[in-house]
Amino acid sequence: MSALPKLAVWKLASCDGCQLTLLDCEDELLTLSGQVEIAHFLEASSAADPGPYDLSLVEGSVTTAADAERVRHIRAVSRRLVTIGACATAGGIQALRNFADVEEFRAAVYARPDYIETLATSTPVSAHVPVDFELQGCPIDRRQLIEVITAHLAGRKPGIPGHSVCFECKRRGTVCVTVAHGTPCLGPVTHAGCGAICPAYGRGCYGCFGPSSSTNLPALIPRLRTDGLDDRDVLRLLRTFNAYAPAFAEASTALDRDEGSTP
Amino acid sequence: MTHRGSRVLRVGSLSRVEGEGALHLRVHGGRVSEARLQIYEPPRFFEAFLRGRAYTEPPDITARVCGICPVAYQMSACAAVEDACGVSVGGQLAELRRLLYCGEWIESQTLHIYLLHAPDFLGCVSVIDLARTHRADVERGLRLKQTGNALMELLGGRAIHPVNVRVGGFHRAPTREELRPLYERLKRAMDDAWATVRWVSRFDFPDAACDEDFFALSEAGRYAIAAGTPTVLPGDGGPQRAFPVRDFSEHVVERQVPHSTGLQSELDGRRHLTGSLARYAINGRLLSPPARQAAREAGLGPVCRNPFRSIVVRAVEVLYAIDEAMRIIDAYERPPRPSVEVPPRAGTGHGATEAPRGLLYHRYTLDADGTVTDARLVPPTAQNQGAIEEDLRRLVQGAMDDGDPGDTELTALCERVIRNHDPCISCSTHFLELTVERV
Ligand code: SF4
Ligand code: SF4
């Protein structure tokens, strides 16, 4: 009988990208499979172990009553619960409904909206159950994922620094796109992890990793205006993949009050 | 064998498919009266919240419909927005798009072949399980997949939700020197691609044939990937026909019906199938010489209608995508600018490209300042649902006629049938969560 720790991977409302990140760890996948027992991972395996599990990775946000129920079950059968990605950690892109009228959304997409079951909001897992660790990113970064899994296996705290994308630009030696080209960039307020990809490809960061641990949006917004964005553009930028993350939501709601328009 | 008059088979959670779904089968006196693929992926309302966004945003936003084929969403979105603005992107920029798309084909089709589909043929529950008995094969698959990822990472910045794509082209175009190492890597991957075709072609394939109309893009002179004209190859042997992308909604009609789990989609009033089998039947003669040879060696005729053999067609497409990526890199000259100017204007634009899973259509209506006022996305799985259900009905009926199998066997069969079609349930931009009355 194997005495390996049991890993489970779960999915709520999401695009599958974060769990695919695990399958994209090609070099580590077979090694990992010798260190943990992948006990529940529907995308990858038709074997299903009823649990309990040592570590559960949860992708996706809570958008239905059934999923709210499921997340409580997952918590109950998991020793540790880690959310992976913007959906599970901040409600994801589907949280755009939180700033709009979901009835109207339903009617816009479906001819028979009455057949559609959904909650009025898309919320992070932590709004429903206690969470042991939240890994940000849309999608998450594969190196960070491996770090989180190995840290949990070793019983230590994952080494995921809370600083901003700017630090990663410096480390990578990328010339600041804002300073050099006046390109609007959310890098100063966005959580590190991606390795500062966008500036390296000549575009401003659009915040897919969500807010860093200490953001100062009131200081950044005037700079974004100088770099050519109007308030509606800033609002859209904040309301994308991490719209419901508190730091982004507060800043966008303040802007929305001034601007009076909703993207 | 016991014959029960009536029974309902429920597969609670489908595994090794992308996204989540369930199956509902109803059998009455030895006849399969209903086979229903239930999608319980919650609705995510992309089409609703795309309204009010800037015309530059759909490529990044719609990528998040699906982490398994983000490039397909980005490419169809770009094509539709550019169409609305009256701009066409050609030359090296179009070639670079095709190159990025090749990366996704290699990565995504290999994922399907090795991680999701092959375990079915070899009696394993997962790729990890498979690695215990077929370690070298699995390692080859992971290597191949990594090559696709490497291509996407270099050109797109990362493999899942690439950041480098924009309306008009790219944020940054690579230099010839940057692409060179990739060429060498692809060249080595060719051996793995050949080995994959040979490996899967020796699997044991049940006899089966689907009779749906095949639906794929076709392009003059090459296997359609990032552009083309919607083309129909009727299942009844009728003549092939095509129509402009802008007429898509007149031909492919989605209807929402009660007691069904997804939008029912019909092409000119009939069930249709999009994806590898359709692409190969419509475009097979345009494959590169090595890919054609691989298809021949694998025993594929000009048309393959056995859904179980779709894994062979996918393997041939992986080989083609590698060959094609090498061709593009070899002929690449860095364009003077990474993107063309796309000034906004009021209008409606249409875009269709070939996602690994099949034809993906986007339509956007823009204001004069480029604000999106209406959006519509029609993913391949939504189109294929009717065909998958018909396949289930037919194959389960066949199994019942040969002697009533037990529920466990039946469940395994159904899961295989569904995985043949590689349904990407995450792309359920408008699948339904439905409460159904069950017996
Ligand atoms: S966070 Fe982004 S990549 Fe991850 S599941 Fe959600 S939409 Fe997909
Ligand atoms: S948007 Fe920001 S966080 Fe996301 S990949 Fe780009 S630079 Fe990184």
XYZ file of C-alpha atoms and ligand atoms in Angstrom:
718
model
C 0.000 0.000 0.000
C 1.359 3.377 -0.826
C 1.781 5.771 2.040
C 2.333 8.747 -0.231
C 0.514 11.967 0.569
C -2.693 12.290 -1.428
C -3.162 15.160 -3.821
C -6.541 16.189 -5.221
C -7.275 18.727 -7.929
C -10.729 20.299 -8.172
C -12.427 22.589 -10.602
C -15.229 25.117 -10.171
C -16.075 27.843 -12.737
C -12.860 28.303 -14.679
C -11.042 27.795 -17.944
C -8.940 24.755 -16.873
C -5.778 26.783 -17.429
C -4.508 26.579 -13.864
C -4.893 22.806 -13.570
C -3.352 22.494 -17.023
C -0.339 24.267 -15.509
C 0.176 21.131 -13.439
C 0.188 18.990 -16.588
C 2.560 21.516 -18.151
C 5.162 20.652 -15.520
C 6.378 17.969 -17.933
C 9.806 17.694 -16.364
C 8.425 17.359 -12.872
C 5.251 15.402 -13.574
C 6.654 11.891 -13.412
C 8.916 12.767 -10.474
C 5.988 14.307 -8.679
C 3.943 11.201 -9.299
C 6.530 9.295 -7.288
C 6.179 11.657 -4.351
C 2.455 12.135 -4.142
C -0.486 9.998 -5.014
C -2.677 11.872 -7.456
C -5.878 10.721 -5.817
C -8.428 12.881 -7.558
C -7.814 14.807 -10.759
C -10.668 14.471 -13.217
C -8.922 16.168 -16.093
C -6.057 13.703 -15.901
C -7.402 10.506 -14.414
C -10.517 8.407 -14.271
C -9.488 6.882 -10.957
C -11.275 8.632 -8.140
C -10.289 8.173 -4.542
C -12.984 9.430 -2.165
C -10.413 10.973 0.167
C -9.538 12.365 2.630
C -6.682 14.169 0.915
C -3.520 15.701 2.271
C -3.534 18.555 -0.197
C -6.352 19.879 -2.364
C -5.721 22.327 -5.167
C -8.868 24.206 -6.131
C -9.291 25.992 -9.426
C -12.274 28.168 -10.291
C -14.741 30.426 -8.539
C -18.055 29.789 -6.829
C -20.923 30.742 -9.125
C -23.646 28.235 -8.314
C -25.299 27.021 -5.137
C -24.120 23.503 -5.969
C -20.508 24.667 -6.174
C -20.826 26.495 -2.860
C -21.881 23.150 -1.424
C -19.060 21.340 -3.193
C -16.442 23.676 -1.840
C -17.585 22.921 1.709
C -17.245 19.234 0.945
C -13.760 19.747 -0.481
C -12.751 21.609 2.664
C -14.111 18.832 4.827
C -12.083 16.128 3.090
C -8.832 18.099 2.747
C -6.134 18.566 5.301
C -4.785 21.557 3.395
C -6.624 23.573 0.797
C -4.767 25.768 -1.672
C -6.550 27.879 -4.263
C -4.871 28.112 -7.647
C -5.448 31.093 -9.896
C -7.411 34.301 -10.144
C -10.766 32.512 -10.351
C -10.363 30.599 -7.081
C -8.497 33.412 -5.359
C -10.445 36.486 -6.502
C -13.552 35.289 -8.357
C -11.835 35.439 -11.757
C -13.084 37.051 -14.905
C -16.564 35.718 -14.223
C -16.699 38.152 -11.263
C -17.415 40.929 -13.766
C -21.028 40.039 -13.055
C -20.515 41.302 -9.506
C -20.489 44.827 -10.915
C -23.470 44.245 -13.187
C -26.946 42.822 -13.241
C -26.715 39.077 -13.612
C -30.338 38.855 -14.756
C -29.473 41.055 -17.653
C -26.373 38.915 -18.404
C -28.492 35.804 -18.417
C -30.966 37.338 -20.831
C -28.193 38.599 -23.094
C -26.640 35.159 -23.560
C -29.563 32.765 -23.399
C -32.839 32.731 -25.244
C -34.408 30.996 -22.264
C -32.674 32.544 -19.256
C -35.058 30.740 -16.947
C -33.204 27.467 -17.662
C -29.971 28.876 -16.321
C -28.962 28.321 -12.743
C -26.438 30.737 -11.418
C -25.666 32.904 -8.428
C -25.682 36.676 -8.789
C -21.988 36.738 -7.893
C -18.772 34.936 -8.610
C -16.796 34.664 -5.383
C -13.412 33.316 -4.342
C -13.170 30.077 -2.404
C -12.097 32.013 0.714
C -15.527 33.670 0.821
C -16.948 30.225 1.630
C -14.369 28.231 3.575
C -11.003 28.802 5.258
C -8.129 28.519 2.816
C -4.551 27.592 3.720
C -2.813 29.334 0.852
C -3.825 31.357 -2.215
C -1.692 31.221 -5.337
C -2.380 34.162 -7.638
C -2.193 34.376 -11.413
C -4.341 33.983 -14.513
C -2.914 31.509 -15.135
C -0.665 30.601 -12.207
C 3.036 30.222 -12.816
C 4.370 26.710 -13.034
C 7.473 27.342 -10.915
C 5.343 28.859 -8.183
C 2.985 25.885 -8.321
C 5.830 23.419 -7.840
C 7.095 25.528 -4.934
C 3.659 25.512 -3.289
C 3.258 21.749 -3.674
C 6.756 20.916 -2.428
C 6.440 23.361 0.466
C 3.229 21.721 1.574
C 4.751 18.276 1.260
C 7.677 19.414 3.396
C 5.384 21.132 5.858
C 6.942 24.572 5.386
C 5.589 27.915 4.231
C 5.721 28.416 0.447
C 8.327 30.960 -0.619
C 6.058 33.176 -2.671
C 7.087 36.806 -2.229
C 4.317 39.420 -2.236
C 6.183 42.137 -4.126
C 5.243 43.612 -7.480
C 6.000 42.824 -11.112
C 8.401 45.820 -11.113
C 10.867 43.767 -9.057
C 10.815 41.051 -11.664
C 11.433 43.538 -14.467
C 14.489 44.777 -12.608
C 15.705 41.239 -12.029
C 15.161 40.357 -15.662
C 16.908 43.516 -16.775
C 13.908 44.751 -18.750
C 13.839 48.480 -19.404
C 10.764 49.991 -17.721
C 8.127 50.435 -20.428
C 6.511 53.320 -18.555
C 9.688 55.299 -18.030
C 11.154 54.577 -21.453
C 8.061 54.622 -23.673
C 5.225 56.061 -21.589
C 3.357 52.747 -21.899
C 0.590 52.422 -19.285
C 1.510 49.522 -16.985
C -0.060 47.925 -13.921
C 3.291 46.375 -12.962
C 3.775 48.565 -9.857
C 0.568 47.211 -8.248
C 0.547 43.673 -9.648
C 1.708 40.600 -7.755
C 4.979 39.075 -8.941
C 5.125 35.535 -10.260
C 4.975 35.651 -14.045
C 8.570 36.817 -14.376
C 7.431 40.158 -15.877
C 6.514 38.728 -19.248
C 4.546 41.609 -20.730
C 7.156 44.370 -20.408
C 9.683 41.957 -21.915
C 7.360 41.708 -24.930
C 6.935 45.459 -25.123
C 3.516 45.812 -23.543
C 2.343 47.116 -20.207
C 1.299 44.691 -17.489
C -2.469 44.195 -17.481
C -2.610 42.820 -13.959
C -3.317 39.151 -14.567
C -1.631 38.150 -11.299
C -3.873 40.448 -9.272
C -2.793 42.946 -6.620
C 0.567 42.652 -4.858
C 0.598 42.665 -1.058
C 0.931 46.420 -0.766
C -0.633 48.293 -3.633
C -0.970 52.005 -3.987
C -3.491 52.514 -6.733
C -4.337 56.124 -5.858
C -0.690 56.914 -6.611
C -0.612 54.923 -9.835
C -3.845 56.115 -11.425
C -2.635 59.686 -12.166
C 0.402 58.144 -13.844
C -1.829 55.934 -16.011
C -3.717 59.090 -17.028
C -0.457 60.822 -17.964
C 0.391 57.783 -20.068
C -2.774 58.297 -22.082
C -5.537 56.268 -20.448
C -8.859 57.904 -19.724
C -10.834 56.861 -16.667
C -12.888 54.412 -18.641
C -9.701 52.674 -19.821
C -8.365 52.498 -16.257
C -11.662 51.108 -15.102
C -11.532 48.412 -17.761
C -7.943 47.604 -16.902
C -8.768 47.056 -13.245
C -11.931 45.175 -14.082
C -10.582 42.242 -15.976
C -9.172 39.010 -14.564
C -8.937 40.115 -10.950
C -11.796 42.598 -10.845
C -13.098 41.372 -7.486
C -9.729 41.313 -5.693
C -10.274 43.866 -2.906
C -7.520 46.330 -3.901
C -8.620 46.410 -7.540
C -12.339 46.400 -6.706
C -12.030 49.359 -4.330
C -10.074 51.452 -6.803
C -12.383 50.638 -9.693
C -15.496 51.321 -7.661
C -14.133 54.718 -6.672
C -13.412 55.484 -10.318
C -16.804 54.230 -11.361
C -18.454 56.664 -8.930
C -16.546 59.569 -10.463
C -16.916 58.385 -14.009
C -20.483 57.125 -13.751
C -20.049 54.576 -16.503
C -19.672 50.839 -16.221
C -17.687 48.885 -18.726
C -27.055 -11.735 -19.345
C -29.931 -10.082 -17.633
C -32.243 -7.923 -19.631
C -33.836 -5.224 -17.632
C -36.777 -3.468 -19.189
C -35.666 0.009 -18.447
C -32.654 1.561 -16.880
C -30.908 4.816 -16.518
C -27.154 5.019 -16.579
C -25.539 8.023 -15.067
C -21.868 8.815 -15.275
C -21.547 11.384 -12.553
C -18.319 13.059 -13.518
C -16.621 12.520 -16.812
C -12.913 12.216 -16.419
C -10.087 12.985 -18.800
C -12.052 15.558 -20.684
C -11.415 19.254 -20.424
C -13.938 20.824 -18.184
C -16.653 18.927 -16.418
C -19.709 17.133 -17.590
C -21.902 14.139 -16.999
C -23.797 11.668 -19.105
C -27.373 10.579 -18.909
C -28.512 7.505 -20.764
C -31.983 6.092 -20.848
C -32.701 2.586 -22.029
C -36.177 1.146 -22.585
C -36.619 -2.518 -23.424
C -33.232 -2.854 -25.084
C -33.582 0.398 -27.047
C -31.517 3.423 -26.179
C -34.156 6.085 -26.059
C -31.939 8.894 -24.980
C -28.233 9.703 -24.719
C -27.576 13.049 -23.233
C -24.289 14.684 -22.546
C -24.920 16.927 -19.601
C -22.671 19.864 -19.179
C -22.596 21.128 -15.652
C -19.952 23.671 -16.273
C -21.502 26.823 -14.836
C -22.171 29.612 -17.332
C -19.498 32.276 -17.319
C -21.268 34.925 -19.443
C -18.396 35.958 -21.679
C -20.717 37.240 -24.382
C -22.495 39.453 -21.892
C -19.490 41.107 -20.343
C -17.621 41.610 -23.604
C -20.128 44.359 -24.300
C -18.700 47.692 -23.267
C -15.111 46.546 -23.604
C -12.612 48.146 -25.986
C -12.127 46.447 -29.374
C -8.542 45.716 -28.395
C -9.620 43.521 -25.481
C -11.339 40.413 -26.919
C -8.071 38.563 -27.661
C -6.920 38.688 -24.003
C -10.386 38.287 -22.534
C -11.702 35.434 -24.665
C -8.433 33.526 -24.185
C -9.828 32.903 -20.682
C -12.708 30.901 -22.066
C -10.304 27.994 -22.364
C -6.838 27.352 -21.001
C -6.397 24.422 -23.386
C -6.827 26.393 -26.604
C -6.294 30.078 -25.735
C -4.563 30.782 -29.044
C -7.653 29.656 -30.942
C -9.725 32.203 -29.025
C -7.128 34.906 -29.574
C -6.918 34.186 -33.300
C -10.667 34.050 -33.934
C -11.097 37.235 -31.870
C -8.389 39.082 -33.821
C -9.845 37.926 -37.130
C -13.342 39.111 -36.191
C -12.245 42.494 -34.819
C -9.991 43.152 -37.803
C -12.834 42.190 -40.118
C -15.096 44.712 -38.370
C -12.427 47.397 -38.819
C -11.788 46.514 -42.460
C -8.153 45.563 -41.927
C -6.482 42.398 -43.074
C -3.232 41.121 -41.651
C -1.034 39.350 -44.168
C 2.591 38.575 -44.957
C 4.995 37.594 -42.195
C 2.569 38.643 -39.463
C -0.004 36.149 -40.731
C 2.764 33.543 -40.903
C 3.728 34.269 -37.306
C 0.121 33.775 -36.254
C 0.086 30.442 -38.025
C 3.352 29.565 -36.292
C 1.912 30.346 -32.851
C -1.163 28.310 -33.738
C 1.097 25.383 -34.754
C 2.515 25.543 -31.228
C -0.971 25.210 -29.794
C -1.832 22.353 -32.149
C 1.303 20.473 -31.123
C 0.754 21.084 -27.410
C -2.974 20.582 -27.279
C -3.263 17.604 -29.637
C -0.388 15.869 -27.854
C -2.080 16.501 -24.527
C -5.180 14.858 -25.871
C -3.378 11.917 -27.475
C -1.121 10.969 -24.570
C -2.779 12.257 -21.437
C -6.463 11.962 -22.171
C -7.018 9.467 -24.971
C -4.269 6.818 -25.164
C -4.962 5.464 -21.643
C -8.341 4.267 -22.997
C -6.706 2.048 -25.592
C -4.198 0.598 -23.158
C -6.526 -0.027 -20.256
C -5.089 2.596 -17.930
C -6.821 5.171 -15.775
C -4.355 7.985 -16.340
C -1.103 9.006 -17.902
C 0.625 8.357 -14.558
C -0.760 4.843 -14.594
C 0.295 4.524 -18.234
C 3.831 5.615 -17.356
C 4.201 2.520 -15.173
C 3.887 0.203 -18.168
C 4.771 2.515 -21.069
C 7.350 4.847 -19.588
C 9.217 5.535 -22.830
C 6.003 6.322 -24.695
C 4.829 8.725 -22.020
C 8.193 10.449 -21.909
C 8.037 10.882 -25.661
C 4.584 12.431 -25.339
C 5.698 14.838 -22.642
C 8.717 15.813 -24.762
C 6.506 16.542 -27.749
C 4.086 18.525 -25.664
C 6.956 20.527 -24.260
C 8.077 21.384 -27.786
C 4.651 22.866 -28.494
C 4.827 24.777 -25.229
C 8.314 26.049 -26.050
C 7.046 27.451 -29.336
C 4.149 29.184 -27.597
C 6.396 30.505 -24.854
C 8.880 32.008 -27.257
C 6.331 33.598 -29.540
C 3.515 34.228 -27.094
C 5.385 34.846 -23.834
C 3.751 31.856 -22.158
C 1.880 28.720 -23.168
C -1.370 29.366 -21.329
C -2.998 32.696 -22.216
C -0.126 34.099 -24.280
C 0.429 37.844 -23.768
C 2.084 38.757 -27.053
C -0.995 38.608 -29.324
C -2.850 41.781 -30.238
C -5.363 43.003 -32.755
C -3.231 43.803 -35.823
C -0.482 41.296 -35.032
C 1.917 41.059 -32.103
C 3.366 43.322 -29.437
C 6.820 42.144 -30.403
C 7.980 40.128 -33.416
C 10.884 37.754 -32.823
C 14.122 37.991 -34.753
C 15.279 35.208 -37.067
C 18.052 34.374 -34.602
C 15.590 33.972 -31.742
C 13.558 31.464 -33.744
C 16.546 29.435 -34.898
C 16.994 27.208 -31.800
C 13.323 26.374 -32.064
C 13.891 25.078 -35.584
C 16.481 22.628 -34.306
C 14.174 21.556 -31.525
C 11.274 20.990 -33.922
C 13.543 18.978 -36.164
C 14.301 16.645 -33.267
C 10.610 16.528 -32.359
C 9.873 15.154 -35.837
C 11.160 11.740 -34.719
C 8.810 11.777 -31.759
C 5.937 12.785 -34.025
C 6.650 9.879 -36.368
C 6.886 7.508 -33.436
C 3.554 8.831 -32.168
C 1.799 8.167 -35.453
C 3.193 4.611 -35.521
C 2.359 4.014 -31.872
C -1.272 5.078 -32.071
C -1.883 3.471 -35.450
C -1.245 0.061 -33.850
C -3.924 0.506 -31.192
C -6.938 -1.751 -31.320
C -9.819 0.171 -32.917
C -13.420 -0.910 -32.549
C -15.421 -0.761 -35.769
C -17.504 2.370 -35.915
C -18.540 5.000 -38.401
C -20.234 8.337 -37.960
C -22.423 9.745 -40.709
C -22.477 13.420 -39.788
C -21.743 16.237 -42.194
C -18.116 17.258 -41.722
C -17.468 20.943 -41.176
C -14.071 22.678 -41.360
C -12.358 25.672 -42.841
C -10.591 25.287 -46.140
C -7.921 27.464 -47.610
C -6.377 27.516 -51.070
C -3.131 25.571 -51.231
C -2.702 24.642 -47.574
C -4.209 22.842 -44.616
C -6.459 25.421 -42.953
C -5.402 26.558 -39.468
C -5.682 30.278 -38.764
C -7.981 31.282 -41.637
C -10.222 29.898 -44.361
C -13.705 29.446 -45.717
C -16.296 27.376 -43.838
C -16.751 24.197 -45.868
C -19.196 21.324 -45.535
C -18.591 17.748 -46.657
C -21.988 16.053 -46.421
C -22.140 12.670 -44.724
C -24.490 11.315 -47.389
C -21.956 11.640 -50.191
C -23.398 14.884 -51.576
C -21.132 17.519 -53.092
C -18.876 19.663 -50.912
C -20.092 23.233 -50.420
C -18.724 26.401 -48.834
C -20.040 29.735 -47.602
C -18.472 33.013 -46.475
C -17.615 33.366 -42.761
C -20.039 36.302 -42.501
C -22.929 33.924 -43.262
C -21.989 31.587 -40.396
C -25.050 32.351 -38.274
C -27.399 31.680 -41.166
C -26.014 28.172 -41.537
C -25.066 27.161 -38.015
C -28.130 27.669 -35.904
C -28.085 27.161 -32.158
C -31.311 26.526 -30.370
C -31.944 26.337 -26.680
C -34.451 23.619 -25.895
C -35.913 22.455 -22.619
C -34.809 19.026 -21.332
C -31.518 19.361 -23.096
C -28.305 20.315 -21.453
C -26.698 22.389 -24.125
C -27.574 24.545 -27.041
C -28.471 22.256 -29.919
C -26.572 23.300 -32.954
C -27.419 22.401 -36.522
C -25.696 23.126 -39.788
C -28.259 23.758 -42.508
C -30.730 21.733 -40.500
C -28.508 18.679 -39.926
C -26.157 17.315 -37.279
C -22.546 18.110 -37.985
C -19.076 17.349 -36.723
C -16.103 19.655 -36.604
C -12.531 18.857 -35.511
C -9.720 16.599 -36.686
C -11.824 14.071 -38.602
C -13.600 16.854 -40.499
C -10.439 18.840 -41.134
C -8.630 15.808 -42.453
C -11.468 14.793 -44.764
C -11.793 18.301 -46.192
C -8.114 19.304 -46.326
C -6.135 16.050 -46.216
C -4.727 16.345 -49.728
C -3.133 19.655 -48.701
C -1.002 18.129 -45.952
C 2.752 18.383 -46.457
C 4.450 15.353 -48.070
C 5.731 13.883 -44.765
C 2.323 14.269 -43.145
C 0.639 12.654 -46.153
C 3.082 9.802 -45.975
C 2.429 9.414 -42.256
C -1.306 9.273 -42.912
C -0.762 6.611 -45.560
C 1.478 4.515 -43.349
C -1.041 4.780 -40.538
C -3.660 3.322 -42.849
C -5.886 6.381 -43.081
C -7.773 6.669 -46.350
C -8.720 10.055 -47.777
C -11.630 10.183 -45.347
C -11.776 8.614 -41.888
C -15.191 8.263 -40.296
C -14.260 6.072 -37.347
C -14.297 8.332 -34.262
C -12.000 5.908 -32.393
C -9.331 6.556 -35.008
C -9.443 10.298 -34.447
C -6.346 9.750 -32.296
C -4.470 8.724 -35.456
C -5.640 11.803 -37.329
C -4.544 13.969 -34.395
C -1.098 12.362 -34.484
C -0.827 13.132 -38.195
C -1.853 16.721 -37.490
C 0.848 17.037 -34.839
C 3.414 15.857 -37.359
C 2.061 18.331 -39.890
C 2.146 21.223 -37.391
C 5.805 20.496 -36.644
C 6.656 20.340 -40.338
C 4.724 23.523 -41.012
C 6.319 25.364 -38.079
C 9.754 24.466 -39.460
C 8.758 25.717 -42.893
C 7.548 29.045 -41.460
C 10.669 29.552 -39.341
C 12.874 28.713 -42.286
C 11.248 31.326 -44.518
C 10.825 33.938 -41.775
C 11.919 37.530 -42.273
C 11.246 39.826 -39.354
C 8.525 42.285 -40.408
C 9.399 45.984 -40.096
C 6.651 46.453 -37.483
C 5.146 43.876 -35.127
C 1.578 44.894 -35.915
C -0.471 46.833 -38.419
C -2.586 49.816 -37.440
C -6.223 48.877 -36.836
C -8.307 52.053 -36.540
C -11.740 51.442 -35.030
C -14.933 51.958 -36.968
C -18.563 51.021 -36.526
C -19.507 47.648 -37.934
C -19.805 43.923 -37.434
C -16.932 41.519 -38.003
C -16.691 37.737 -38.263
C -13.750 35.455 -37.591
C -13.293 31.703 -37.739
C -10.182 29.609 -37.180
C -9.426 25.942 -36.550
C -9.038 25.304 -32.836
C -7.464 21.883 -32.198
C -10.990 20.718 -31.382
C -12.599 22.279 -34.429
C -13.998 25.386 -35.986
C -14.308 28.315 -33.595
C -16.396 31.305 -34.682
C -16.468 34.825 -33.175
C -18.603 37.805 -34.119
C -18.316 41.331 -32.729
C -20.266 44.490 -33.355
C -18.373 47.707 -32.670
C -19.262 51.361 -32.144
C -17.466 54.083 -34.050
C -14.992 54.437 -31.147
C -14.346 50.710 -31.059
C -16.514 49.785 -28.080
C -17.931 46.278 -28.382
C -21.731 46.412 -28.380
C -22.434 42.771 -29.157
C -20.409 39.547 -29.061
C -21.064 35.993 -30.031
C -18.785 32.974 -29.624
C -19.560 29.557 -31.089
C -17.063 26.973 -29.840
C -16.513 23.573 -31.448
C -17.876 21.530 -28.560
C -21.211 23.357 -28.754
C -21.394 22.390 -32.407
C -20.342 18.796 -31.814
C -22.687 18.005 -28.996
C -25.406 16.582 -31.247
C -22.884 14.385 -33.051
C -21.411 13.124 -29.783
C -24.847 12.223 -28.457
C -25.712 10.413 -31.677
C -22.423 8.508 -31.465
C -23.249 7.509 -27.912
C -26.720 6.373 -28.870
C -25.436 4.328 -31.806
C -22.529 2.673 -30.013
C -24.482 1.884 -26.885
C -27.250 0.439 -29.033
C -24.647 -1.715 -30.780
C -23.336 -2.958 -27.449
C -26.866 -3.764 -26.265
C -27.611 -5.664 -29.443
C -24.484 -7.766 -28.912
C -25.664 -8.796 -25.465
C -26.469 -6.441 -22.672
C -23.243 -5.281 -21.021
C -23.161 -4.363 -17.362
C -23.204 -0.792 -16.169
C -19.466 -0.692 -15.547
C -18.681 -1.792 -19.082
C -21.269 0.530 -20.519
C -19.863 3.440 -18.565
C -16.366 2.716 -19.821
C -17.646 2.532 -23.396
C -19.493 5.828 -23.101
C -16.499 7.587 -21.642
C -14.371 6.340 -24.513
C -16.902 7.508 -27.066
C -16.954 10.954 -25.523
C -13.162 11.201 -25.313
C -12.920 10.287 -28.993
C -14.344 13.692 -29.679
C -12.109 15.482 -27.262
C -14.919 17.687 -26.063
C -13.678 20.784 -24.415
C -16.333 21.468 -21.893
C -14.590 24.532 -20.532
C -15.404 26.261 -23.750
C -19.026 26.068 -22.737
C -19.492 29.738 -23.306
C -23.117 28.937 -23.432
C -23.757 25.487 -22.217
C -26.418 25.187 -19.618
C -26.677 24.095 -16.094
C -30.058 22.523 -16.212
C -32.321 20.845 -13.743
C -33.689 17.761 -15.404
C -36.380 15.450 -14.251
C -34.977 11.954 -14.010
C -36.574 8.536 -13.686
S -7.357 31.966 -13.119
Fe -7.293 32.351 -15.311
S -6.106 30.638 -16.076
Fe -6.761 30.043 -14.019
S -8.677 28.949 -14.322
Fe -9.196 31.091 -13.982
S -9.376 31.973 -16.050
Fe -8.249 30.066 -16.205
S -0.225 40.987 -17.208
Fe 1.364 41.464 -15.703
S 1.300 39.749 -14.299
Fe 0.261 39.079 -16.171
S 1.843 38.163 -17.444
Fe 1.739 40.297 -18.037
S 3.320 41.270 -16.759
Fe 2.874 39.310 -15.829
